[in-house]
Amino acid sequence: MKKVHCLFLLIFMFSSGVQAQSKLTKNKFVLSGELKGINEQYLIFSYTTMTGNRVKDSVLVLNEKFRIEGYISEPTRTFISHSNPSKLNGNSNFTWIFIEPAKMKISIVPGKFNELKLEGSKTQDELMKLNKMLSIVSDKTGPIFKEYNTLSNYYTQRKKDNAGKNELLELENKLALLREEMDSYSGQRRSISNAFYKKHPDSYVTIYNLTTQARSYLYTELADYYSSMSMNVKKSQAGLEFKKVLDKIDESLPGKMAPGFVSIDLLGDSLKLSSFKGKYVMLDFWATWCKPCRAENPKLIDLYKKYGGEKLEFIGIADDDRRVAEWKAAIKKDGIGIWKQILSGKQGETVKGIGGLFNIYLLPTKILINPDGVIIGRYVGSEDKDKFYQQLDSLFAKE
């Protein structure tokens, strides 16, 4: 009897081993490549494994050839870079690609990583298709973006050199004009991207882009895209990550409790959102460099004089953590120091500040909170300003 049990155990173990090996084989990727003119130098690859861990791997390039392999569960967005980009000629020695559990071939020219050729990845083909569609916009915005970066670096240097106030102001105005020029193409770029996303709801290009660009979309738009995805894609690592972002945005929609925060206001006093419980609170997310935000200030002053006080509190939250002097000057110039003013608390890409708590993706945005701490209104961009004015009139006309 014991021999029979042992036999079944051996069969089970063998079967399990075969299944595990089969799964690994199914999820294995092999990327063979060529980096022209390069020998005995390293390439860096960063990607998420089939266990969900982010890994950074290096591969040696010998006589222009290299090969890297690993295991991924699905098409995966991968960062590829030369180990020392400054060693190579050209401006592009890193880029993002989509690898898949398959055998792939890649060809790269130093200094032109963004023009690499990758064969064997369907998702990469879809990315190239989208990029080609967007080229009608990027061909126009590319030179503007390059000029903006050059001027921005020059501005930073002049600021370190303690350049005069007038010179810095002139540079700031030029940067603002370049931003406006780039923004003028955003609608066209968005329209082209959306057409691709709707046609390819299960593309990992669609999922990754929507996840990283979620803040520039309304919740309803993202929810519609998610509902159009197949169940298999929803259960993928990329699909689950997109759902996390969607759920996070849902937390700051009307009907949800407003997340609490603590800050220091313009006068140096401590400010806690919870201390205003029992009255309505309007959070105005703005910035000194946001022209639509500044243009609304005269109307906000009228509303504050009309409704502000015991029943309604205004709190301005500025995305100007690196422009404190400009922030204070704008408050004084626009006359909005009559209500409480704080900074968002944003620190680079890691700390999103108060704007991150409320998933602010466009300025100006206003959040209206009732006396119980529940969000009852969210008004995004200048287009929603009339809805905000009407809701205030409706709320306080009854009282």
Tab-separated table of N, CA and C in Angstrom, residues 278-392:
chain	number	residue	atom	x	y	z
A	278	GLY	N	-18.522	71.766	10.527
A	278	GLY	CA	-19.659	72.553	10.993
A	278	GLY	C	-19.966	73.716	10.064
A	279	LYS	N	-19.079	73.950	9.072
A	279	LYS	CA	-19.340	74.978	8.074
A	279	LYS	C	-18.937	74.454	6.695
A	280	TYR	N	-19.413	75.098	5.665
A	280	TYR	CA	-19.024	74.737	4.307
A	280	TYR	C	-17.599	75.221	4.050
A	281	VAL	N	-16.856	74.458	3.253
A	281	VAL	CA	-15.483	74.828	2.905
A	281	VAL	C	-15.300	74.709	1.398
A	282	MET	N	-14.727	75.741	0.800
A	282	MET	CA	-14.389	75.696	-0.625
A	282	MET	C	-12.869	75.670	-0.749
A	283	LEU	N	-12.332	74.611	-1.343
A	283	LEU	CA	-10.896	74.505	-1.602
A	283	LEU	C	-10.646	74.955	-3.038
A	284	ASP	N	-9.830	75.974	-3.187
A	284	ASP	CA	-9.508	76.491	-4.515
A	284	ASP	C	-8.073	76.112	-4.860
A	285	PHE	N	-7.910	75.127	-5.757
A	285	PHE	CA	-6.579	74.690	-6.192
A	285	PHE	C	-6.161	75.561	-7.383
A	286	TRP	N	-5.056	76.285	-7.211
A	286	TRP	CA	-4.640	77.251	-8.217
A	286	TRP	C	-3.112	77.340	-8.257
A	287	ALA	N	-2.586	78.233	-9.077
A	287	ALA	CA	-1.147	78.486	-9.135
A	287	ALA	C	-0.921	79.874	-9.694
A	288	THR	N	0.182	80.488	-9.330
A	288	THR	CA	0.469	81.845	-9.797
A	288	THR	C	0.627	81.898	-11.309
A	289	TRP	N	1.146	80.793	-11.901
A	289	TRP	CA	1.406	80.761	-13.336
A	289	TRP	C	0.180	80.341	-14.154
A	290	CYS	N	-0.941	80.040	-13.464
A	290	CYS	CA	-2.169	79.588	-14.133
A	290	CYS	C	-3.052	80.795	-14.445
A	291	LYS	N	-3.053	81.235	-15.691
A	291	LYS	CA	-3.808	82.424	-16.078
A	291	LYS	C	-5.313	82.292	-15.839
A	292	PRO	N	-5.949	81.127	-16.182
A	292	PRO	CA	-7.386	80.989	-15.900
A	292	PRO	C	-7.696	81.099	-14.404
A	293	CYS	N	-6.768	80.592	-13.568
A	293	CYS	CA	-6.958	80.691	-12.111
A	293	CYS	C	-6.990	82.153	-11.685
A	294	ARG	N	-6.021	82.901	-12.139
A	294	ARG	CA	-5.900	84.317	-11.750
A	294	ARG	C	-7.080	85.126	-12.298
A	295	ALA	N	-7.554	84.756	-13.481
A	295	ALA	CA	-8.660	85.493	-14.101
A	295	ALA	C	-9.953	85.350	-13.298
A	296	GLU	N	-10.090	84.250	-12.533
A	296	GLU	CA	-11.309	84.018	-11.748
A	296	GLU	C	-11.303	84.750	-10.413
A	297	ASN	N	-10.153	85.255	-9.994
A	297	ASN	CA	-10.048	85.833	-8.657
A	297	ASN	C	-11.016	86.989	-8.373
A	298	PRO	N	-11.251	87.918	-9.315
A	298	PRO	CA	-12.235	88.985	-9.025
A	298	PRO	C	-13.623	88.433	-8.683
A	299	LYS	N	-14.058	87.404	-9.401
A	299	LYS	CA	-15.356	86.799	-9.115
A	299	LYS	C	-15.341	86.099	-7.759
A	300	LEU	N	-14.224	85.424	-7.430
A	300	LEU	CA	-14.124	84.745	-6.133
A	300	LEU	C	-14.174	85.755	-4.989
A	301	ILE	N	-13.568	86.915	-5.198
A	301	ILE	CA	-13.611	87.957	-4.173
A	301	ILE	C	-15.051	88.397	-3.932
A	302	ASP	N	-15.808	88.565	-5.013
A	302	ASP	CA	-17.223	88.937	-4.886
A	302	ASP	C	-18.006	87.868	-4.114
A	303	LEU	N	-17.734	86.592	-4.446
A	303	LEU	CA	-18.435	85.488	-3.779
A	303	LEU	C	-18.065	85.414	-2.298
A	304	TYR	N	-16.795	85.673	-2.013
A	304	TYR	CA	-16.359	85.607	-0.613
A	304	TYR	C	-17.024	86.712	0.202
A	305	LYS	N	-17.093	87.904	-0.383
A	305	LYS	CA	-17.735	89.019	0.316
A	305	LYS	C	-19.222	88.764	0.511
A	306	LYS	N	-19.799	87.993	-0.415
A	306	LYS	CA	-21.234	87.715	-0.360
A	306	LYS	C	-21.566	86.581	0.597
A	307	TYR	N	-20.750	85.492	0.558
A	307	TYR	CA	-21.079	84.290	1.313
A	307	TYR	C	-20.074	83.904	2.398
A	308	GLY	N	-18.839	84.387	2.289
A	308	GLY	CA	-17.799	83.971	3.230
A	308	GLY	C	-18.055	84.465	4.640
A	309	GLY	N	-17.561	83.701	5.601
A	309	GLY	CA	-17.759	84.107	6.989
A	309	GLY	C	-18.089	82.930	7.877
A	310	GLU	N	-19.176	83.048	8.630
A	310	GLU	CA	-19.536	82.019	9.604
A	310	GLU	C	-19.936	80.700	8.954
A	311	LYS	N	-20.572	80.758	7.782
A	311	LYS	CA	-21.111	79.539	7.169
A	311	LYS	C	-20.212	78.953	6.075
A	312	LEU	N	-19.329	79.752	5.502
A	312	LEU	CA	-18.499	79.280	4.383
A	312	LEU	C	-17.067	79.788	4.525
A	313	GLU	N	-16.126	78.867	4.412
A	313	GLU	CA	-14.700	79.208	4.482
A	313	GLU	C	-14.048	78.942	3.130
A	314	PHE	N	-13.234	79.879	2.665
A	314	PHE	CA	-12.448	79.692	1.451
A	314	PHE	C	-11.021	79.331	1.861
A	315	ILE	N	-10.423	78.354	1.174
A	315	ILE	CA	-9.009	78.026	1.387
A	315	ILE	C	-8.341	77.906	0.016
A	316	GLY	N	-7.406	78.782	-0.262
A	316	GLY	CA	-6.648	78.702	-1.507
A	316	GLY	C	-5.460	77.766	-1.318
A	317	ILE	N	-5.273	76.849	-2.258
A	317	ILE	CA	-4.176	75.870	-2.174
A	317	ILE	C	-3.354	75.985	-3.455
A	318	ALA	N	-2.180	76.569	-3.339
A	318	ALA	CA	-1.382	76.895	-4.530
A	318	ALA	C	-0.313	75.857	-4.837
A	319	ASP	N	-0.161	75.549	-6.111
A	319	ASP	CA	0.885	74.641	-6.581
A	319	ASP	C	2.135	75.466	-6.884
A	320	ASP	N	2.656	76.111	-5.835
A	320	ASP	CA	3.787	77.026	-5.992
A	320	ASP	C	4.827	76.802	-4.907
A	321	ASP	N	5.032	75.556	-4.521
A	321	ASP	CA	5.954	75.260	-3.420
A	321	ASP	C	7.385	75.689	-3.714
A	322	ARG	N	7.744	75.777	-4.996
A	322	ARG	CA	9.085	76.218	-5.366
A	322	ARG	C	9.112	77.689	-5.787
A	323	ARG	N	7.983	78.375	-5.592
A	323	ARG	CA	7.865	79.778	-6.001
A	323	ARG	C	7.181	80.578	-4.888
A	324	VAL	N	7.719	80.455	-3.699
A	324	VAL	CA	7.071	81.065	-2.533
A	324	VAL	C	6.976	82.583	-2.661
A	325	ALA	N	8.044	83.233	-3.097
A	325	ALA	CA	8.031	84.697	-3.237
A	325	ALA	C	6.978	85.129	-4.254
A	326	GLU	N	6.908	84.407	-5.374
A	326	GLU	CA	5.931	84.727	-6.416
A	326	GLU	C	4.508	84.495	-5.911
A	327	TRP	N	4.353	83.439	-5.094
A	327	TRP	CA	3.042	83.117	-4.494
A	327	TRP	C	2.558	84.272	-3.618
A	328	LYS	N	3.410	84.740	-2.742
A	328	LYS	CA	3.033	85.833	-1.845
A	328	LYS	C	2.720	87.109	-2.631
A	329	ALA	N	3.508	87.360	-3.680
A	329	ALA	CA	3.298	88.560	-4.493
A	329	ALA	C	1.964	88.499	-5.234
A	330	ALA	N	1.619	87.313	-5.757
A	330	ALA	CA	0.366	87.153	-6.508
A	330	ALA	C	-0.847	87.330	-5.597
A	331	ILE	N	-0.759	86.817	-4.371
A	331	ILE	CA	-1.855	86.961	-3.405
A	331	ILE	C	-2.108	88.442	-3.113
A	332	LYS	N	-1.006	89.187	-2.923
A	332	LYS	CA	-1.123	90.617	-2.639
A	332	LYS	C	-1.669	91.371	-3.850
A	333	LYS	N	-1.145	91.057	-5.039
A	333	LYS	CA	-1.567	91.748	-6.256
A	333	LYS	C	-3.039	91.496	-6.578
A	334	ASP	N	-3.499	90.228	-6.411
A	334	ASP	CA	-4.879	89.877	-6.757
A	334	ASP	C	-5.863	90.176	-5.638
A	335	GLY	N	-5.354	90.505	-4.443
A	335	GLY	CA	-6.238	90.846	-3.337
A	335	GLY	C	-6.967	89.667	-2.733
A	336	ILE	N	-6.358	88.454	-2.811
A	336	ILE	CA	-7.051	87.266	-2.306
A	336	ILE	C	-6.529	86.817	-0.937
A	337	GLY	N	-5.807	87.726	-0.289
A	337	GLY	CA	-5.349	87.414	1.063
A	337	GLY	C	-6.464	87.551	2.085
A	338	ILE	N	-7.662	87.895	1.634
A	338	ILE	CA	-8.807	88.029	2.544
A	338	ILE	C	-9.333	86.670	3.000
A	339	TRP	N	-8.938	85.588	2.295
A	339	TRP	CA	-9.237	84.248	2.794
A	339	TRP	C	-7.937	83.480	2.979
A	340	LYS	N	-8.030	82.327	3.576
A	340	LYS	CA	-6.838	81.560	3.960
A	340	LYS	C	-6.119	81.030	2.723
A	341	GLN	N	-4.789	81.128	2.748
A	341	GLN	CA	-3.956	80.705	1.626
A	341	GLN	C	-2.846	79.782	2.134
A	342	ILE	N	-2.710	78.620	1.493
A	342	ILE	CA	-1.644	77.681	1.838
A	342	ILE	C	-1.012	77.133	0.562
A	343	LEU	N	0.138	76.488	0.708
A	343	LEU	CA	0.794	75.801	-0.407
A	343	LEU	C	0.394	74.334	-0.407
A	344	SER	N	0.488	73.703	-1.564
A	344	SER	CA	0.048	72.314	-1.691
A	344	SER	C	0.921	71.335	-0.915
A	345	GLY	N	2.205	71.688	-0.751
A	345	GLY	CA	3.106	70.751	-0.060
A	345	GLY	C	3.700	69.729	-0.992
A	346	LYS	N	3.627	69.990	-2.297
A	346	LYS	CA	4.156	69.058	-3.296
A	346	LYS	C	5.673	69.079	-3.289
A	347	GLN	N	6.274	67.878	-3.374
A	347	GLN	CA	7.734	67.760	-3.420
A	347	GLN	C	8.121	66.782	-4.528
A	348	GLY	N	8.365	67.318	-5.710
A	348	GLY	CA	8.772	66.479	-6.837
A	348	GLY	C	7.709	65.447	-7.194
A	349	GLU	N	8.173	64.258	-7.591
A	349	GLU	CA	7.268	63.199	-8.023
A	349	GLU	C	6.869	62.271	-6.881
A	350	THR	N	7.556	62.376	-5.750
A	350	THR	CA	7.307	61.422	-4.662
A	350	THR	C	6.230	61.892	-3.694
A	351	VAL	N	6.188	63.184	-3.396
A	351	VAL	CA	5.190	63.716	-2.471
A	351	VAL	C	4.225	64.602	-3.259
A	352	LYS	N	2.997	64.153	-3.397
A	352	LYS	CA	2.027	64.844	-4.236
A	352	LYS	C	1.325	65.994	-3.524
A	353	GLY	N	1.473	66.074	-2.205
A	353	GLY	CA	0.863	67.155	-1.461
A	353	GLY	C	-0.644	67.048	-1.375
A	354	ILE	N	-1.278	68.163	-1.008
A	354	ILE	CA	-2.735	68.182	-0.841
A	354	ILE	C	-3.424	67.933	-2.177
A	355	GLY	N	-2.830	68.434	-3.249
A	355	GLY	CA	-3.396	68.178	-4.576
A	355	GLY	C	-3.486	66.694	-4.863
A	356	GLY	N	-2.482	65.919	-4.399
A	356	GLY	CA	-2.502	64.471	-4.578
A	356	GLY	C	-3.614	63.820	-3.782
A	357	LEU	N	-3.891	64.332	-2.581
A	357	LEU	CA	-4.971	63.775	-1.750
A	357	LEU	C	-6.316	63.874	-2.457
A	358	PHE	N	-6.501	64.984	-3.179
A	358	PHE	CA	-7.782	65.220	-3.851
A	358	PHE	C	-7.719	64.908	-5.348
A	359	ASN	N	-6.615	64.279	-5.777
A	359	ASN	CA	-6.448	63.895	-7.181
A	359	ASN	C	-6.703	65.063	-8.135
A	360	ILE	N	-6.010	66.148	-7.872
A	360	ILE	CA	-6.139	67.329	-8.725
A	360	ILE	C	-5.267	67.145	-9.959
A	361	TYR	N	-5.863	67.185	-11.130
A	361	TYR	CA	-5.135	66.959	-12.371
A	361	TYR	C	-5.178	68.160	-13.311
A	362	LEU	N	-5.966	69.165	-12.949
A	362	LEU	CA	-6.076	70.340	-13.810
A	362	LEU	C	-6.375	71.554	-12.930
A	363	LEU	N	-5.762	72.683	-13.283
A	363	LEU	CA	-6.000	73.928	-12.555
A	363	LEU	C	-6.750	74.901	-13.458
A	364	PRO	N	-7.679	75.663	-12.892
A	364	PRO	CA	-8.142	75.609	-11.505
A	364	PRO	C	-9.113	74.452	-11.268
A	365	THR	N	-9.128	73.955	-10.040
A	365	THR	CA	-10.139	72.992	-9.607
A	365	THR	C	-10.645	73.435	-8.239
A	366	LYS	N	-11.950	73.364	-8.075
A	366	LYS	CA	-12.558	73.731	-6.799
A	366	LYS	C	-13.281	72.530	-6.207
A	367	ILE	N	-13.090	72.330	-4.902
A	367	ILE	CA	-13.766	71.259	-4.174
A	367	ILE	C	-14.659	71.903	-3.126
A	368	LEU	N	-15.947	71.547	-3.111
A	368	LEU	CA	-16.873	72.081	-2.124
A	368	LEU	C	-17.224	70.984	-1.124
A	369	ILE	N	-17.038	71.294	0.159
A	369	ILE	CA	-17.232	70.326	1.241
A	369	ILE	C	-18.338	70.829	2.161
A	370	ASN	N	-19.260	69.935	2.561
A	370	ASN	CA	-20.363	70.362	3.424
A	370	ASN	C	-19.952	70.350	4.899
A	371	PRO	N	-20.798	70.823	5.790
A	371	PRO	CA	-20.434	70.913	7.216
A	371	PRO	C	-20.094	69.576	7.870
A	372	ASP	N	-20.509	68.462	7.251
A	372	ASP	CA	-20.191	67.141	7.794
A	372	ASP	C	-18.876	66.585	7.260
A	373	GLY	N	-18.195	67.358	6.421
A	373	GLY	CA	-16.917	66.914	5.868
A	373	GLY	C	-17.045	66.069	4.616
A	374	VAL	N	-18.238	66.091	3.996
A	374	VAL	CA	-18.486	65.306	2.776
A	374	VAL	C	-18.326	66.196	1.543
A	375	ILE	N	-17.629	65.700	0.526
A	375	ILE	CA	-17.477	66.434	-0.728
A	375	ILE	C	-18.824	66.483	-1.446
A	376	ILE	N	-19.289	67.680	-1.769
A	376	ILE	CA	-20.583	67.798	-2.459
A	376	ILE	C	-20.436	68.438	-3.837
A	377	GLY	N	-19.222	68.836	-4.191
A	377	GLY	CA	-19.014	69.422	-5.510
A	377	GLY	C	-17.562	69.374	-5.921
A	378	ARG	N	-17.317	69.120	-7.196
A	378	ARG	CA	-15.963	69.111	-7.763
A	378	ARG	C	-16.058	69.810	-9.113
A	379	TYR	N	-15.337	70.896	-9.262
A	379	TYR	CA	-15.454	71.717	-10.454
A	379	TYR	C	-14.069	71.839	-11.085
A	380	VAL	N	-13.909	71.223	-12.258
A	380	VAL	CA	-12.596	71.094	-12.890
A	380	VAL	C	-12.463	72.074	-14.047
A	381	GLY	N	-11.396	72.879	-13.995
A	381	GLY	CA	-11.129	73.807	-15.082
A	381	GLY	C	-12.082	74.989	-15.095
A	382	SER	N	-11.829	75.911	-15.984
A	382	SER	CA	-12.667	77.105	-16.080
A	382	SER	C	-14.070	76.793	-16.594
A	383	GLU	N	-14.188	75.660	-17.305
A	383	GLU	CA	-15.472	75.307	-17.893
A	383	GLU	C	-16.550	75.074	-16.833
A	384	ASP	N	-16.123	74.642	-15.621
A	384	ASP	CA	-17.079	74.311	-14.568
A	384	ASP	C	-17.377	75.486	-13.631
A	385	LYS	N	-16.790	76.647	-13.898
A	385	LYS	CA	-16.915	77.742	-12.935
A	385	LYS	C	-18.363	78.188	-12.742
A	386	ASP	N	-19.145	78.206	-13.818
A	386	ASP	CA	-20.538	78.632	-13.689
A	386	ASP	C	-21.344	77.661	-12.816
A	387	LYS	N	-21.020	76.365	-12.913
A	387	LYS	CA	-21.700	75.370	-12.069
A	387	LYS	C	-21.392	75.626	-10.596
A	388	PHE	N	-20.145	76.018	-10.328
A	388	PHE	CA	-19.746	76.317	-8.959
A	388	PHE	C	-20.503	77.530	-8.432
A	389	TYR	N	-20.563	78.595	-9.231
A	389	TYR	CA	-21.283	79.798	-8.810
A	389	TYR	C	-22.748	79.468	-8.537
A	390	GLN	N	-23.355	78.680	-9.423
A	390	GLN	CA	-24.763	78.324	-9.266
A	390	GLN	C	-25.005	77.504	-8.003
A	391	GLN	N	-24.059	76.583	-7.679
A	391	GLN	CA	-24.263	75.766	-6.492
A	391	GLN	C	-24.176	76.616	-5.226
A	392	LEU	N	-23.248	77.560	-5.200
A	392	LEU	CA	-23.169	78.443	-4.034
A	392	LEU	C	-24.452	79.250	-3.883
